[in-house]
């Protein structure tokens, strides 16, 4: 156990865990969902779900990890419930699948740094051709995976924690700089109003459902990442306050990202807010067009800084995604960390090749599967996203909190949470967490899982 290493400080853990949560989803996923959900009404629901639903799940994962001092699979074995380690195995599989396609998108973003730096704003009109150049973007992805592996190979304190302490403040500085610049643009306030002034007439069942999903997914829950990170946490640390800071950091970055994106869209649409982009198009098409409209060296500088920011955000997530399977290989298979890191990273890169090919280069992977009731086929990258991100994550979160409350028992959870938090027992926080972990979270996440499976794979929309 001594060879596993650990975080050198509470701040290091908070930054690393917050970095795990902060990623591409915060920078473009959140603004896209806000745009599709009618603006500020979506933001309100997102905030409610982050703190009322996701916070208890996060606390539970960290507590299981710290109690066991093990990886996502070994944790369940240590606690005496070996049959339940299937939940940890599912989490590791989920992390591997997500990283396999996440790294492809991160590679695209890495390449855009050079495109923006050379003022090639026309790349926005040729994004389809850009991703078809699989050797070029594949090399970008390979470099990104290598950097991720290098950080993880340096260990918990010397690699993950050290990188997070550098990347997170830099990320915040870059994003705030772009927010301040976006406020100087004409019609930017139209974007701010759309983003911050809610119109609750736009609140629908699908908006609430999507806000719930975005909150859960953005906090890196359900795949064992925080069980793994929790296993490196000191027994003297207060899990409750740590989880609160992590949640605040993730939510804060997402909210600030909106303050960057929507003024830019207000500028581009002359205040009409008629376009917020769709999925990758927001990042790789709409925003480069905006940077091009700024023009000259300013446009190139803003565009370059934005994609550097995006890569930093992606790197903080890819590090945690890689650490989950690496920790398992090190703990359970007794493989040295550096060897485990490069073996696992290489395997995941290979698993991601179909996602690389499935954007028009390969007919088979570009039209990989047609869901029941669907009008068209789904590409391999989207399929991986639907299986891992949309389906396995809420299922994993549901099973983890159910396990903690009804199998391991909430009394044992309370005992672990009380370590480092002398005022926890008898507090309102304890009462709420017991309710949320026992009933609220498993019911809500179980419902999300069922609704997602029915809607995505069978074309049955119940909301």
Short mmCIF file of N, CA, C and O in Angstrom, two decimals, residues 179-192 260-273 290 293-294:
data_model
loop_
_atom_site.label_atom_id
_atom_site.label_comp_id
_atom_site.label_asym_id
_atom_site.label_seq_id
_atom_site.Cartn_x
_atom_site.Cartn_y
_atom_site.Cartn_z
N UNK A 179 -13.09 35.71 -21.34
CA UNK A 179 -14.38 36.29 -20.92
C UNK A 179 -14.30 37.81 -20.98
O UNK A 179 -15.18 38.48 -21.54
N UNK A 180 -13.25 38.37 -20.39
CA UNK A 180 -13.10 39.83 -20.38
C UNK A 180 -13.01 40.39 -21.80
O UNK A 180 -13.60 41.44 -22.10
N UNK A 181 -12.30 39.68 -22.67
CA UNK A 181 -12.20 40.16 -24.05
C UNK A 181 -13.56 40.06 -24.75
O UNK A 181 -13.96 41.00 -25.48
N UNK A 182 -14.30 38.97 -24.53
CA UNK A 182 -15.59 38.79 -25.23
C UNK A 182 -16.58 39.88 -24.83
O UNK A 182 -17.44 40.26 -25.63
N UNK A 183 -16.45 40.42 -23.60
CA UNK A 183 -17.35 41.48 -23.16
C UNK A 183 -17.12 42.78 -23.93
O UNK A 183 -17.99 43.65 -23.94
N UNK A 184 -15.97 42.93 -24.55
CA UNK A 184 -15.66 44.16 -25.28
C UNK A 184 -16.27 44.17 -26.68
O UNK A 184 -16.29 45.20 -27.34
N UNK A 185 -16.79 43.02 -27.12
CA UNK A 185 -17.31 42.91 -28.49
C UNK A 185 -18.73 43.45 -28.59
O UNK A 185 -19.51 43.39 -27.64
N UNK A 186 -19.06 43.95 -29.76
CA UNK A 186 -20.40 44.51 -30.01
C UNK A 186 -21.45 43.41 -29.89
O UNK A 186 -21.25 42.27 -30.31
N UNK A 187 -22.59 43.76 -29.27
CA UNK A 187 -23.73 42.85 -29.06
C UNK A 187 -23.42 41.70 -28.09
O UNK A 187 -24.21 40.75 -27.98
N UNK A 188 -22.31 41.79 -27.37
CA UNK A 188 -21.98 40.72 -26.43
C UNK A 188 -22.99 40.62 -25.30
O UNK A 188 -23.27 39.52 -24.79
N UNK A 189 -23.60 41.75 -24.90
CA UNK A 189 -24.54 41.73 -23.79
C UNK A 189 -25.82 40.97 -24.12
O UNK A 189 -26.52 40.49 -23.23
N UNK A 190 -26.14 40.84 -25.42
CA UNK A 190 -27.29 40.02 -25.80
C UNK A 190 -27.05 38.57 -25.40
O UNK A 190 -27.96 37.88 -24.93
N UNK A 191 -25.81 38.13 -25.56
CA UNK A 191 -25.45 36.78 -25.15
C UNK A 191 -25.50 36.61 -23.65
O UNK A 191 -25.95 35.58 -23.13
N UNK A 192 -25.03 37.64 -22.92
CA UNK A 192 -25.04 37.59 -21.45
C UNK A 192 -26.48 37.51 -20.94
O UNK A 192 -26.79 36.74 -20.02
N UNK A 260 -18.00 33.14 -21.60
CA UNK A 260 -17.07 33.33 -22.71
C UNK A 260 -17.77 33.06 -24.05
O UNK A 260 -17.64 33.83 -25.00
N UNK A 261 -18.53 31.96 -24.11
CA UNK A 261 -19.12 31.51 -25.37
C UNK A 261 -20.27 32.40 -25.83
O UNK A 261 -20.32 32.83 -27.00
N UNK A 262 -21.22 32.71 -24.94
CA UNK A 262 -22.44 33.38 -25.38
C UNK A 262 -22.23 34.84 -25.81
O UNK A 262 -22.88 35.28 -26.77
N UNK A 263 -21.33 35.61 -25.18
CA UNK A 263 -21.04 36.92 -25.75
C UNK A 263 -20.43 36.82 -27.15
O UNK A 263 -20.72 37.66 -28.02
N UNK A 264 -19.60 35.81 -27.39
CA UNK A 264 -19.03 35.61 -28.73
C UNK A 264 -20.14 35.31 -29.74
O UNK A 264 -20.12 35.83 -30.87
N UNK A 265 -21.11 34.49 -29.35
CA UNK A 265 -22.22 34.17 -30.26
C UNK A 265 -23.10 35.40 -30.46
O UNK A 265 -23.60 35.65 -31.57
N UNK A 266 -23.30 36.19 -29.39
CA UNK A 266 -24.05 37.44 -29.53
C UNK A 266 -23.39 38.37 -30.53
O UNK A 266 -24.05 39.01 -31.35
N UNK A 267 -22.06 38.41 -30.50
CA UNK A 267 -21.29 39.23 -31.45
C UNK A 267 -21.48 38.72 -32.87
O UNK A 267 -21.76 39.50 -33.79
N UNK A 268 -21.37 37.41 -33.05
CA UNK A 268 -21.45 36.85 -34.40
C UNK A 268 -22.85 36.97 -35.00
O UNK A 268 -23.00 37.23 -36.19
N UNK A 269 -23.89 36.81 -34.17
CA UNK A 269 -25.28 36.81 -34.66
C UNK A 269 -25.91 38.19 -34.58
O UNK A 269 -27.13 38.32 -34.78
N UNK A 270 -25.10 39.21 -34.24
CA UNK A 270 -25.59 40.59 -34.12
C UNK A 270 -26.73 40.69 -33.12
O UNK A 270 -27.69 41.44 -33.32
N UNK A 271 -26.61 39.90 -32.05
CA UNK A 271 -27.58 39.99 -30.95
C UNK A 271 -28.80 39.13 -31.09
O UNK A 271 -29.66 39.12 -30.20
N UNK A 272 -28.94 38.39 -32.20
CA UNK A 272 -30.15 37.59 -32.38
C UNK A 272 -30.09 36.26 -31.64
O UNK A 272 -31.12 35.63 -31.40
N UNK A 273 -28.90 35.80 -31.29
CA UNK A 273 -28.69 34.51 -30.62
C UNK A 273 -29.34 33.38 -31.39
O UNK A 273 -29.90 32.44 -30.83
N UNK A 290 -16.07 32.91 -35.68
CA UNK A 290 -16.09 34.12 -34.86
C UNK A 290 -14.70 34.72 -34.76
O UNK A 290 -14.51 35.94 -34.92
N UNK A 293 -13.91 36.46 -37.85
CA UNK A 293 -14.61 37.74 -38.01
C UNK A 293 -13.95 38.84 -37.19
O UNK A 293 -14.05 40.02 -37.53
N UNK A 294 -13.27 38.47 -36.10
CA UNK A 294 -12.50 39.44 -35.33
C UNK A 294 -11.34 39.95 -36.19
O UNK A 294 -11.03 41.14 -36.21
#
